[in-house]
C-alpha cells in the first residue's frame, strides 16, 4: 500500500520534472525565435520602406536636395575605396603579427604584453578609433579628411580581429605538419609559408571576411575622422574627400522628411544585404572547412 | 692552390646557409614589427586622448578664469594655467551636473552624459542578459544538434547588422510601436535605443556563454543525470555554476559593447544631455555627444574639438574598468575540473 503510494509519488515527480524540462525548452526556443524575429522584422521594415527607391538611378546619382533625385553613387564608390585601403593595410599586417605571435614569439613579458594588448584593443569602442584616426592620421600625418585616413583608421579597428583569427587558424594546424617540414630541412619561414599558412588559409579568410563586413558597416569612427555627408563628385585620389554608405544613410535618417527616410531605408537595405551576405559566406566557409578537415 | 680551393668550396658551402639565416632573421624582424603595431595602436590611442584632454582641461581652466575676472578668453590666452587651476577644472568635469560646452563660461559636467550611457546600457542588459543566457542554456543543453547548427549562426547574424541600421529601426519602427503602449513616450527616448541595443548584444552574450557551457566536461553532466536530475536541473545547478567564469566574461563583454555603442543611441536616444535615470526621457550618451560634435565642422584646437577627447578618455577609462573586472572575475571564479 505504502510502496504503491511511493511509486505514485515518484511518477508524479518525474512527470513534473519532465514538464519543467518541456516548458524550459519552449522558453529557450521562443527567446531565440524572438531575437531572429526582430532581425526579420528589421529587414522587412527596411524592404517595405526602401525597396521602391532601389533602382538603377539610385546607384548612379549623387546626393541631392531633392529626395527622388538623390542617390548613393558617391557613397558606394567611397565605401569601396575605403575598404580597399583597409584591406590592403589590415590583412598583411594582421596576418604577419598573427604569425609572429603564434609561430615565432618566445614566451617573455614583451610578447605577453602584446597579447594582452590585442585582447584589450578588441574591446575598445569603435568611436575611440575614430579619435585616434583624427589625432594621428588627419592632423599629425596631415592626410586630412580623406579616404586614406578613413581606410587606415578602419584598418586599425579590424586589426585585432584579423590577428585573433590568424592565430586561431595557425593553432589548429597540428605540429606534426611542422615537424615533417623541419625533418625535410625546411627553414622556419619555409615551413610557415609553404605549409602552415597554406593549410590555414581558409580559416584566415573566414576571419577576414567577418572583419571586413564589420568595417563596411562602421559609421561612428568615420564621422569622427571627418567623412562628409553630401558630396557630388567622385574621389579622384586617396587624399580626396569622400562619403560612405553608412554615413549617407545616417544623414538621411537625420532629415525628418519621410521621402529622405525612404532613401535611408534603401541605403540601409543595401548595407544589410551586403553585410549579411558576407557573414553568411563566412559562416558557410567555416562550416565547409570544419567538415573537410581530417588531420 | 689546394688550400684556396678548399677554402673556396667552404665559402660556397657556407654562404647559402648564411644567406638563408640572414633572410630568416629579416623575415622574423618584419613579422615582429607587424606584431608591434598593436602596441603602437594602444600608445596612439592613450597618447592622443591624454594629450588633447590635458589641453582641454587647461583651456577650460582659462575659460573659467576669464569668466571669474570678467574678461574675454582672448585676453588671457597667453597666460599660463597653474596645475591647481587645471585640477579644479578636472574636478568640475567629473562632478558637474550640467553639460553645456557652448555656454560662457562652458559648463562641462560629464554626469549627464554618464547617466545617459548608464541608462541605455542598463536597458540593453535588461533585454540581452536574460534572453542571451536562456538562449545559451537552450543551445548548449537542450537543442538537438541540427537546431543548433541552424540557430547559432542565425543569432550571430544579429551582431553583423550595421548599427546605423539598428538606429533607423529603433527610431522609425520600435518607437512608434512602443508609443502605442506608452503614449507618453517622446519621439526619441533612451528606452527604444536601449531595447534595440539589447537585441544587438544578445549574440555576444549567447555565443560566449554557450561556448563556456559546452566546455564543461561531460562527466559532470553524466554525474548529475545519474543522480536522477533532469536536463533543466542539471543546467541550472551544475552547468551554470561550473561555467560561471565564462558567462560572467560574456556579460562584461556585453556591458562594454553597450557602453561603447554609438550609432543606435546617436540616432534614437534624442541627443539632449539629461541628468536622469528615467529611460522614458530623451538622453545623450558619451558616444552620441562625440558624434554630434564631430558631424559639425569643428575647428582644430577649439574647446569644442578638445571636449570630445576628454569625453573619449572617460569612455575609454570606463570600458577599461569593466575589462579589468572581467579579467578578475574570470580568474576568481575559474573552476578547475
Coordinates of C-alpha atoms in Angstrom, one line a residue:
Chain A
X1 CA 0.0 0.0 0.0
X2 CA 2.6 2.5 1.1
X3 CA 5.1 1.4 -1.6
X4 CA 2.4 1.8 -4.1
X5 CA 1.9 5.4 -2.9
X6 CA 5.6 6.0 -3.1
X7 CA 5.7 4.8 -6.7
X8 CA 2.8 7.1 -7.4
X9 CA 4.7 10.0 -5.8
X10 CA 7.9 9.3 -7.8
X11 CA 5.9 9.1 -11.0
X12 CA 4.3 12.5 -10.2
X13 CA 7.7 14.0 -9.6
X14 CA 9.1 12.6 -12.8
X15 CA 6.1 13.9 -14.7
X16 CA 6.6 17.3 -13.1
X17 CA 10.2 17.4 -13.9
X18 CA 9.6 16.4 -17.5
X19 CA 7.1 19.2 -17.7
X20 CA 9.5 21.8 -16.4
X21 CA 12.1 20.5 -19.0
X22 CA 9.5 20.9 -21.7
X23 CA 8.5 24.3 -20.5
X24 CA 12.1 25.4 -20.5
X25 CA 12.7 24.2 -24.0
X26 CA 9.7 26.2 -25.1
X27 CA 11.0 29.3 -23.4
X28 CA 14.5 28.8 -24.8
X29 CA 13.3 28.2 -28.3
X30 CA 10.9 31.2 -28.1
X31 CA 13.7 33.6 -26.8
X32 CA 15.8 32.7 -29.8
X33 CA 12.8 32.9 -32.2
X34 CA 12.2 36.4 -30.7
X35 CA 15.7 37.5 -31.5
X36 CA 15.6 36.2 -35.0
X37 CA 12.1 37.6 -35.5
X38 CA 13.5 41.0 -34.7
X39 CA 16.1 40.6 -37.4
X40 CA 13.4 39.5 -39.8
X41 CA 11.2 42.5 -38.9
X42 CA 14.1 44.8 -39.3
X43 CA 14.8 43.6 -42.8
X44 CA 11.1 43.6 -43.7
X45 CA 10.7 47.1 -42.4
X46 CA 13.7 48.3 -44.4
X47 CA 12.4 46.5 -47.5
X48 CA 8.9 48.0 -47.2
X49 CA 10.2 51.5 -46.9
X50 CA 13.2 51.3 -49.1
X51 CA 12.6 48.8 -51.9
X52 CA 10.6 51.2 -54.1
X53 CA 13.6 53.5 -54.1
X54 CA 16.1 50.9 -55.2
X55 CA 16.5 51.3 -58.9
X56 CA 19.4 52.0 -61.3
X57 CA 19.1 55.7 -60.8
X58 CA 19.6 55.3 -57.1
X59 CA 23.0 53.8 -57.6
X60 CA 24.1 56.2 -60.3
X61 CA 23.1 59.5 -58.8
X62 CA 24.9 61.8 -56.4
X63 CA 23.3 63.1 -53.2
X64 CA 20.7 65.8 -53.8
X65 CA 18.3 68.1 -52.0
X66 CA 15.5 66.5 -54.0
X67 CA 14.8 63.2 -52.3
X68 CA 13.7 61.5 -55.5
X69 CA 16.8 62.5 -57.4
X70 CA 19.2 61.6 -54.6
X71 CA 21.4 58.5 -54.9
X72 CA 24.3 56.7 -53.4
X73 CA 26.9 56.9 -56.2
X74 CA 29.5 58.8 -54.1
X75 CA 28.7 56.7 -51.1
X76 CA 29.2 53.2 -52.6
X77 CA 32.3 54.3 -54.5
X78 CA 33.6 55.8 -51.3
X79 CA 32.9 52.7 -49.3
X80 CA 34.6 50.6 -52.0
X81 CA 37.8 52.7 -51.9
X82 CA 37.9 52.9 -48.1
X83 CA 37.5 49.1 -48.0
X84 CA 40.4 48.7 -50.4
X85 CA 42.7 50.8 -48.3
X86 CA 41.5 49.0 -45.1
X87 CA 42.0 45.5 -46.6
X88 CA 45.4 46.4 -48.2
X89 CA 46.8 47.6 -44.9
X90 CA 45.0 45.4 -42.3
X91 CA 45.3 42.0 -44.0
X92 CA 49.1 41.8 -44.4
X93 CA 49.8 43.4 -41.0
X94 CA 47.2 41.3 -39.2
X95 CA 48.4 38.0 -40.7
X96 CA 52.0 38.9 -40.1
X97 CA 51.5 39.7 -36.5
X98 CA 49.4 36.6 -36.1
X99 CA 52.2 34.5 -37.5
X100 CA 54.7 36.2 -35.2
X101 CA 52.7 35.7 -32.1
X102 CA 51.8 32.1 -32.8
X103 CA 54.9 30.7 -34.6
X104 CA 57.9 32.9 -33.6
X105 CA 57.3 34.7 -30.3
X106 CA 59.2 33.4 -27.4
X107 CA 57.4 33.4 -24.1
X108 CA 58.5 36.6 -22.3
X109 CA 57.0 39.7 -20.8
X110 CA 57.0 41.5 -24.1
X111 CA 55.0 39.0 -26.1
X112 CA 52.7 38.7 -23.0
X113 CA 52.2 42.5 -23.3
X114 CA 51.4 42.3 -27.0
X115 CA 48.9 39.5 -26.3
X116 CA 47.1 41.3 -23.5
X117 CA 47.1 44.4 -25.7
X118 CA 45.5 42.7 -28.7
X119 CA 42.7 41.3 -26.4
X120 CA 42.1 44.8 -24.9
X121 CA 42.1 46.5 -28.3
X122 CA 39.3 44.3 -29.4
X123 CA 37.2 45.7 -26.5
X124 CA 37.9 49.4 -27.2
X125 CA 34.8 51.2 -28.5
X126 CA 35.0 51.8 -32.3
X127 CA 34.4 55.6 -31.8
X128 CA 37.7 55.8 -29.9
X129 CA 39.5 54.5 -33.0
X130 CA 37.9 57.5 -34.8
X131 CA 39.5 59.8 -32.4
X132 CA 42.9 58.1 -32.8
X133 CA 42.5 58.5 -36.6
X134 CA 41.6 62.1 -36.2
X135 CA 44.5 62.9 -33.9
X136 CA 47.1 60.8 -35.8
X137 CA 46.1 60.4 -39.5
X138 CA 44.2 63.6 -40.1
X139 CA 46.2 66.1 -38.0
X140 CA 49.6 64.6 -37.2
X141 CA 50.3 62.9 -40.6
X142 CA 48.3 65.6 -42.3
X143 CA 46.4 63.2 -44.5
X144 CA 43.3 65.3 -44.0
X145 CA 39.7 64.2 -44.1
X146 CA 40.5 61.7 -46.8
X147 CA 39.9 58.1 -47.9
X148 CA 43.4 57.3 -46.8
X149 CA 42.7 58.5 -43.2
X150 CA 39.4 56.6 -43.1
X151 CA 40.9 53.4 -44.5
X152 CA 43.8 53.4 -42.1
X153 CA 41.5 54.1 -39.2
X154 CA 39.3 51.2 -40.0
X155 CA 42.4 49.0 -40.6
X156 CA 43.5 49.6 -37.0
X157 CA 39.9 48.9 -35.9
X158 CA 39.8 45.4 -37.5
X159 CA 43.4 44.5 -36.9
X160 CA 42.7 42.7 -33.6
X161 CA 40.0 40.6 -35.3
X162 CA 42.4 39.6 -38.1
X163 CA 45.2 38.8 -35.6
X164 CA 43.0 36.7 -33.5
X165 CA 41.5 34.8 -36.5
X166 CA 45.0 34.2 -37.9
X167 CA 46.3 32.9 -34.5
X168 CA 43.4 30.5 -34.1
X169 CA 43.8 29.2 -37.6
X170 CA 47.5 28.6 -37.1
X171 CA 46.9 27.0 -33.7
X172 CA 44.6 24.5 -35.3
X173 CA 47.4 23.1 -37.6
X174 CA 48.8 20.0 -35.9
X175 CA 52.5 20.2 -35.0
X176 CA 53.4 17.1 -36.9
X177 CA 53.0 19.1 -40.1
X178 CA 55.6 21.4 -38.9
X179 CA 57.9 18.6 -37.7
X180 CA 57.6 16.9 -41.1
X181 CA 58.7 20.1 -42.9
X182 CA 61.6 20.6 -40.5
X183 CA 62.6 17.0 -41.0
X184 CA 63.0 17.6 -44.7
X185 CA 65.3 20.5 -43.9
X186 CA 62.9 23.4 -44.4
X187 CA 63.6 26.6 -42.5
X188 CA 61.2 28.1 -40.1
X189 CA 59.9 30.6 -42.7
X190 CA 59.6 27.9 -45.4
X191 CA 57.7 25.7 -43.0
X192 CA 55.4 28.6 -42.1
X193 CA 54.8 29.9 -45.6
X194 CA 54.7 26.7 -47.6
X195 CA 52.8 24.5 -45.2
X196 CA 51.3 26.0 -42.0
X197 CA 49.9 29.2 -43.7
X198 CA 48.7 27.3 -46.8
X199 CA 46.6 24.9 -44.7
X200 CA 45.1 27.6 -42.5
X201 CA 44.3 29.9 -45.4
X202 CA 40.6 29.0 -45.5
X203 CA 40.1 29.8 -41.8
X204 CA 42.0 33.0 -42.0
X205 CA 39.9 34.0 -45.0
X206 CA 36.8 33.4 -42.9
X207 CA 38.1 35.8 -40.2
X208 CA 39.0 38.4 -42.8
X209 CA 35.5 38.4 -44.4
X210 CA 33.9 38.9 -41.0
X211 CA 36.3 41.7 -40.2
X212 CA 35.7 43.5 -43.5
X213 CA 31.9 43.1 -43.2
X214 CA 32.2 44.8 -39.8
X215 CA 34.3 47.6 -41.3
X216 CA 31.8 48.2 -44.1
X217 CA 29.1 48.9 -41.6
X218 CA 31.1 51.1 -39.3
X219 CA 29.8 54.6 -39.0
X220 CA 30.9 56.3 -35.8
X221 CA 34.7 56.3 -36.3
X222 CA 34.3 57.7 -39.9
X223 CA 32.1 60.5 -38.7
X224 CA 34.8 61.4 -36.2
X225 CA 37.6 61.1 -38.8
X226 CA 35.5 63.5 -40.9
X227 CA 33.6 61.8 -43.7
X228 CA 31.5 64.4 -45.5
X229 CA 27.8 63.6 -45.9
X230 CA 26.7 65.3 -49.1
X231 CA 29.3 65.3 -51.8
X232 CA 28.5 65.4 -55.5
X233 CA 31.8 64.2 -57.1
X234 CA 33.7 61.1 -57.3
X235 CA 37.0 61.0 -55.4
X236 CA 40.0 61.4 -57.7
X237 CA 42.7 60.3 -55.3
X238 CA 43.1 58.6 -51.9
X239 CA 43.6 62.0 -50.4
X240 CA 40.3 63.4 -51.6
X241 CA 37.1 63.9 -49.6
X242 CA 34.6 61.1 -49.6
X243 CA 31.4 59.7 -48.0
X244 CA 30.5 56.1 -47.3
X245 CA 27.2 54.2 -47.3
X246 CA 26.5 54.1 -43.6
X247 CA 27.1 57.8 -43.3
X248 CA 24.9 58.6 -46.2
X249 CA 22.2 56.6 -44.5
X250 CA 22.7 58.3 -41.2
X251 CA 22.4 61.7 -42.7
X252 CA 19.2 60.8 -44.4
X253 CA 17.8 59.3 -41.2
X254 CA 18.5 62.7 -39.6
X255 CA 16.2 64.5 -42.0
X256 CA 12.6 64.5 -40.8
X257 CA 11.2 64.4 -44.3
X258 CA 9.7 60.9 -44.9
X259 CA 10.9 60.9 -48.5
X260 CA 14.5 61.1 -47.3
X261 CA 13.8 58.4 -44.8
X262 CA 12.8 56.2 -47.7
X263 CA 16.2 56.9 -49.1
X264 CA 17.7 56.0 -45.8
X265 CA 15.8 52.7 -45.8
X266 CA 17.0 51.9 -49.3
X267 CA 20.6 52.6 -48.3
X268 CA 20.1 50.5 -45.2
X269 CA 18.7 47.6 -47.2
X270 CA 21.8 47.6 -49.4
X271 CA 24.1 47.7 -46.3
X272 CA 22.2 44.9 -44.6
X273 CA 22.2 42.7 -47.6
X274 CA 25.9 43.3 -48.1
X275 CA 27.0 42.6 -44.5
X276 CA 24.6 39.7 -44.0
X277 CA 25.8 38.2 -47.3
X278 CA 29.4 38.5 -46.2
X279 CA 28.6 37.0 -42.8
X280 CA 26.7 34.2 -44.4
X281 CA 29.6 33.4 -46.7
X282 CA 31.9 33.4 -43.7
X283 CA 29.6 31.0 -41.8
X284 CA 29.3 28.7 -44.8
X285 CA 33.1 28.7 -45.3
X286 CA 33.6 27.8 -41.7
X287 CA 31.1 25.0 -41.9
X288 CA 32.6 23.6 -45.1
X289 CA 36.1 23.8 -43.7
X290 CA 35.2 22.1 -40.5
X291 CA 33.6 19.3 -42.4
X292 CA 36.5 18.7 -44.8
X293 CA 39.4 18.8 -42.4
X294 CA 40.8 15.4 -41.5
X295 CA 44.2 15.6 -39.9
Chain B
X1 CA 96.4 26.1 -54.5
X2 CA 94.7 23.2 -52.9
X3 CA 94.1 25.2 -49.7
X4 CA 92.5 28.1 -51.6
X5 CA 90.2 25.8 -53.5
X6 CA 89.1 24.0 -50.3
X7 CA 88.5 27.4 -48.8
X8 CA 86.6 28.4 -51.8
X9 CA 84.4 25.5 -51.6
X10 CA 83.9 26.1 -47.9
X11 CA 82.8 29.6 -48.6
X12 CA 80.5 28.3 -51.3
X13 CA 79.0 25.8 -48.9
X14 CA 78.6 28.3 -46.2
X15 CA 77.2 31.2 -48.0
X16 CA 73.8 29.8 -48.9
X17 CA 73.3 28.9 -45.2
X18 CA 74.4 32.3 -44.2
X19 CA 72.1 33.9 -46.7
X20 CA 69.3 31.8 -45.5
X21 CA 69.9 32.7 -41.9
X22 CA 70.0 36.4 -42.8
X23 CA 66.8 36.0 -44.7
X24 CA 65.2 34.2 -41.8
X25 CA 66.2 37.0 -39.4
X26 CA 64.9 39.7 -41.7
X27 CA 61.6 37.9 -42.0
X28 CA 61.3 37.5 -38.3
X29 CA 62.1 41.1 -37.8
X30 CA 59.4 42.2 -40.3
X31 CA 56.9 39.9 -38.5
X32 CA 57.9 41.4 -35.2
X33 CA 57.3 44.9 -36.4
X34 CA 53.8 43.9 -37.6
X35 CA 53.1 42.4 -34.1
X36 CA 54.4 45.6 -32.5
X37 CA 51.7 47.6 -34.4
X38 CA 49.1 46.7 -31.8
X39 CA 51.2 48.2 -29.1
X40 CA 51.7 51.3 -31.3
X41 CA 48.0 51.5 -31.7
X42 CA 47.4 51.4 -27.9
X43 CA 50.1 54.0 -27.4
X44 CA 48.5 56.1 -30.1
X45 CA 45.0 55.9 -28.5
X46 CA 46.2 56.7 -25.0
X47 CA 48.6 59.3 -26.2
X48 CA 46.1 61.1 -28.4
X49 CA 43.3 61.1 -25.8
X50 CA 45.6 62.2 -22.9
X51 CA 47.4 64.9 -24.9
X52 CA 44.1 66.6 -26.1
X53 CA 42.5 66.1 -22.7
X54 CA 45.3 67.9 -21.0
X55 CA 44.9 70.8 -23.5
X56 CA 41.1 70.7 -22.8
X57 CA 41.4 71.0 -19.1
X58 CA 43.9 73.8 -19.4
X59 CA 41.7 75.6 -21.9
X60 CA 38.7 75.0 -19.6
X61 CA 40.6 76.5 -16.7
X62 CA 41.4 79.5 -18.8
X63 CA 37.7 80.0 -19.7
X64 CA 36.7 79.7 -16.0
X65 CA 39.4 82.2 -15.0
X66 CA 38.3 84.6 -17.7
X67 CA 34.7 84.3 -16.5
X68 CA 35.6 84.9 -12.9
X69 CA 37.6 88.0 -13.8
X70 CA 35.0 89.3 -16.2
X71 CA 37.3 89.4 -19.2
X72 CA 37.2 87.6 -22.5
X73 CA 39.3 84.4 -23.0
X74 CA 41.4 86.0 -25.8
X75 CA 42.8 88.5 -23.3
X76 CA 44.1 85.6 -21.1
X77 CA 45.3 83.3 -24.0
X78 CA 48.9 83.9 -23.3
X79 CA 48.6 83.4 -19.5
X80 CA 49.8 80.0 -18.2
X81 CA 47.4 78.0 -16.2
X82 CA 48.6 76.6 -12.9
X83 CA 48.3 72.9 -12.0
X84 CA 45.9 73.7 -9.3
X85 CA 43.6 75.5 -11.6
X86 CA 43.8 72.6 -14.1
X87 CA 42.9 70.1 -11.2
X88 CA 39.9 72.3 -10.3
X89 CA 38.6 72.1 -13.8
X90 CA 39.1 68.3 -13.9
X91 CA 37.1 68.1 -10.7
X92 CA 34.4 70.3 -12.2
X93 CA 34.3 68.0 -15.2
X94 CA 33.9 64.9 -13.1
X95 CA 31.3 66.2 -10.7
X96 CA 29.4 68.8 -12.8
X97 CA 25.7 68.2 -13.4
X98 CA 25.2 70.4 -16.4
X99 CA 26.6 69.6 -19.9
X100 CA 26.6 72.8 -22.0
X101 CA 30.0 73.3 -23.6
X102 CA 28.8 76.3 -25.6
X103 CA 27.9 78.4 -22.6
X104 CA 30.3 81.1 -21.5
X105 CA 31.9 80.0 -19.2
X106 CA 31.4 76.5 -20.5
X107 CA 29.5 74.1 -18.3
X108 CA 31.1 70.7 -18.8
X109 CA 30.0 68.3 -16.1
X110 CA 30.2 64.8 -17.5
X111 CA 27.5 63.4 -15.3
X112 CA 24.5 63.9 -17.7
X113 CA 26.4 62.0 -20.4
X114 CA 27.4 59.3 -17.9
X115 CA 23.8 58.9 -16.8
X116 CA 22.6 58.7 -20.4
X117 CA 25.2 56.0 -21.0
X118 CA 24.3 54.1 -17.9
X119 CA 20.6 54.2 -18.6
X120 CA 20.8 52.9 -22.2
X121 CA 23.3 50.3 -21.1
X122 CA 21.0 49.0 -18.3
X123 CA 18.0 48.9 -20.6
X124 CA 20.1 46.9 -23.1
X125 CA 21.3 44.5 -20.5
X126 CA 17.8 44.1 -19.2
X127 CA 17.0 42.6 -22.7
X128 CA 20.2 40.9 -23.6
X129 CA 21.2 39.1 -20.3
X130 CA 18.0 37.0 -19.8
X131 CA 17.4 36.3 -23.5
X132 CA 21.1 35.7 -24.2
X133 CA 21.5 33.4 -21.2
X134 CA 18.3 31.4 -21.8
X135 CA 19.3 31.0 -25.5
X136 CA 22.8 29.8 -24.4
X137 CA 21.4 27.3 -22.0
X138 CA 18.9 26.0 -24.6
X139 CA 21.6 25.8 -27.3
X140 CA 24.1 24.1 -25.1
X141 CA 21.9 21.7 -23.1
X142 CA 18.6 21.2 -24.8
X143 CA 18.8 21.8 -28.6
X144 CA 19.2 18.9 -30.9
X145 CA 22.4 19.3 -33.0
X146 CA 20.5 20.1 -36.1
X147 CA 18.7 23.0 -34.4
X148 CA 22.0 24.3 -33.0
X149 CA 23.6 24.2 -36.5
X150 CA 20.9 26.4 -37.8
X151 CA 20.1 28.7 -34.9
X152 CA 23.5 29.6 -33.7
X153 CA 24.7 31.2 -37.0
X154 CA 21.3 32.9 -37.4
X155 CA 21.8 34.5 -34.0
X156 CA 25.3 35.6 -34.9
X157 CA 23.9 37.4 -37.9
X158 CA 22.3 39.8 -35.4
X159 CA 25.8 41.1 -34.5
X160 CA 26.6 41.6 -38.1
X161 CA 23.9 44.2 -38.9
X162 CA 25.4 47.7 -39.1
X163 CA 24.5 49.7 -36.0
X164 CA 23.3 52.7 -38.1
X165 CA 20.6 50.3 -39.4
X166 CA 19.6 49.4 -35.9
X167 CA 19.4 53.1 -35.2
X168 CA 17.0 53.6 -38.0
X169 CA 14.9 50.6 -36.8
X170 CA 14.8 52.0 -33.3
X171 CA 13.7 55.4 -34.3
X172 CA 11.2 54.6 -37.0
X173 CA 9.9 51.2 -36.1
X174 CA 10.3 50.4 -32.4
X175 CA 9.5 53.9 -31.0
X176 CA 6.1 54.2 -32.9
X177 CA 5.2 50.7 -31.7
X178 CA 6.2 51.5 -28.1
X179 CA 4.2 54.7 -28.3
X180 CA 1.0 52.6 -28.8
X181 CA 1.6 51.0 -25.4
X182 CA 3.2 54.0 -23.7
X183 CA 1.6 57.2 -25.1
X184 CA 3.8 59.4 -23.0
X185 CA 6.9 58.2 -24.8
X186 CA 8.7 61.0 -26.7
X187 CA 9.7 60.5 -30.3
X188 CA 13.3 59.8 -29.2
X189 CA 14.0 58.1 -26.0
X190 CA 16.7 56.1 -24.2
X191 CA 14.2 53.3 -23.8
X192 CA 13.8 52.4 -27.5
X193 CA 17.5 52.9 -28.1
X194 CA 18.3 50.6 -25.2
X195 CA 15.9 47.9 -26.2
X196 CA 17.3 47.7 -29.7
X197 CA 20.8 47.8 -28.4
X198 CA 19.9 44.9 -26.2
X199 CA 18.8 42.8 -29.2
X200 CA 22.1 43.6 -30.9
X201 CA 24.0 42.4 -27.9
X202 CA 22.2 39.1 -27.5
X203 CA 24.6 37.1 -29.8
X204 CA 27.7 38.4 -27.9
X205 CA 26.3 37.0 -24.7
X206 CA 24.7 33.8 -26.0
X207 CA 27.7 32.8 -28.1
X208 CA 30.3 33.2 -25.4
X209 CA 28.1 31.7 -22.7
X210 CA 27.3 28.8 -24.9
X211 CA 31.0 28.1 -25.5
X212 CA 31.6 28.3 -21.8
X213 CA 28.8 25.8 -21.0
X214 CA 29.8 23.5 -23.7
X215 CA 33.3 23.3 -22.4
X216 CA 32.0 22.0 -19.1
X217 CA 33.2 18.4 -19.1
X218 CA 30.6 15.7 -19.8
X219 CA 31.2 13.7 -16.7
X220 CA 29.7 16.5 -14.6
X221 CA 26.5 16.2 -16.7
X222 CA 26.6 12.4 -16.5
X223 CA 27.1 12.5 -12.8
X224 CA 24.1 14.8 -12.4
X225 CA 21.9 12.7 -14.7
X226 CA 22.9 9.6 -12.8
X227 CA 21.5 11.0 -9.6
X228 CA 18.2 11.4 -11.4
X229 CA 18.4 15.1 -12.2
X230 CA 16.6 16.4 -15.3
X231 CA 18.1 18.4 -18.0
X232 CA 16.8 21.6 -16.5
X233 CA 18.1 20.8 -13.0
X234 CA 21.4 19.8 -14.4
X235 CA 21.6 23.0 -16.5
X236 CA 20.8 25.3 -13.5
X237 CA 22.5 23.5 -10.7
X238 CA 25.6 22.0 -12.4
X239 CA 26.4 23.6 -15.7
X240 CA 25.6 27.2 -14.9
X241 CA 27.8 27.3 -11.8
X242 CA 30.6 25.5 -13.5
X243 CA 30.6 27.9 -16.4
X244 CA 30.1 31.0 -14.3
X245 CA 33.5 32.5 -15.2
X246 CA 32.9 32.2 -18.9
X247 CA 29.4 33.5 -18.5
X248 CA 30.4 36.5 -16.5
X249 CA 33.1 37.3 -19.0
X250 CA 30.3 37.3 -21.7
X251 CA 28.2 39.7 -19.6
X252 CA 31.2 42.0 -19.2
X253 CA 31.7 42.0 -22.9
X254 CA 28.1 42.8 -23.4
X255 CA 28.4 45.7 -21.0
X256 CA 31.4 47.1 -22.7
X257 CA 29.7 46.8 -26.1
X258 CA 26.7 48.7 -24.7
X259 CA 28.8 51.5 -23.2
X260 CA 30.7 51.9 -26.5
X261 CA 27.8 51.5 -28.9
X262 CA 27.3 54.7 -30.8
X263 CA 25.0 54.9 -33.7
X264 CA 21.9 53.5 -32.2
X265 CA 22.0 56.0 -29.3
X266 CA 23.1 58.8 -31.6
X267 CA 20.0 58.3 -33.8
X268 CA 17.3 57.1 -31.4
X269 CA 18.1 58.4 -27.9
X270 CA 17.3 62.1 -28.6
X271 CA 20.6 63.9 -28.3
X272 CA 19.8 66.1 -25.2
X273 CA 22.2 65.7 -22.3
X274 CA 19.9 64.9 -19.4
X275 CA 20.8 64.1 -15.9
X276 CA 18.1 61.5 -15.4
X277 CA 17.7 57.8 -14.7
X278 CA 14.3 57.5 -16.3
X279 CA 14.6 55.6 -19.6
X280 CA 11.5 57.2 -21.0
X281 CA 13.3 60.5 -21.2
X282 CA 15.4 61.5 -24.1
X283 CA 19.1 61.5 -23.3
X284 CA 22.6 61.7 -24.7
X285 CA 25.4 59.2 -24.2
X286 CA 29.1 60.0 -24.2
X287 CA 29.4 58.3 -27.6
X288 CA 26.5 60.2 -29.1
X289 CA 27.9 63.5 -27.9
X290 CA 31.2 62.7 -29.7
X291 CA 29.2 62.0 -32.9
X292 CA 27.2 65.2 -32.5
X293 CA 30.3 67.4 -32.2
X294 CA 32.2 65.6 -35.0
X295 CA 29.5 65.8 -37.6
X296 CA 29.5 69.6 -37.5
X297 CA 32.8 71.0 -38.7
X298 CA 34.8 71.6 -35.6
X299 CA 38.0 73.6 -35.9
X300 CA 41.2 72.1 -34.6
X301 CA 42.2 73.4 -31.3
X302 CA 38.9 74.9 -30.1
X303 CA 37.4 73.9 -26.8
X304 CA 34.6 72.0 -28.7
X305 CA 37.3 70.0 -30.5
X306 CA 39.0 69.2 -27.3
X307 CA 35.9 68.2 -25.3
X308 CA 35.4 65.1 -27.4
X309 CA 38.8 63.9 -26.4
X310 CA 38.0 64.4 -22.7
X311 CA 34.7 62.5 -23.2
X312 CA 36.6 59.8 -25.2
X313 CA 39.1 59.4 -22.4
X314 CA 36.3 59.0 -19.8
X315 CA 34.7 56.4 -22.1
X316 CA 37.9 54.5 -22.5
X317 CA 38.5 54.5 -18.8
X318 CA 35.0 53.2 -18.2
X319 CA 35.4 50.3 -20.7
X320 CA 38.9 49.6 -19.3
X321 CA 37.5 49.3 -15.8
X322 CA 34.9 46.8 -17.0
X323 CA 37.5 44.8 -18.8
X324 CA 39.7 44.6 -15.7
X325 CA 36.7 43.5 -13.7
X326 CA 36.0 40.9 -16.4
X327 CA 39.6 39.5 -16.3
X328 CA 39.4 39.4 -12.5
X329 CA 36.1 37.6 -12.5
X330 CA 37.3 35.0 -14.9
X331 CA 40.3 34.4 -12.8
X332 CA 38.5 34.5 -9.5
X333 CA 35.7 32.1 -10.4
X334 CA 37.5 29.8 -12.8
X335 CA 36.6 26.2 -11.9
X336 CA 39.3 23.7 -12.2
X337 CA 37.9 20.3 -13.3

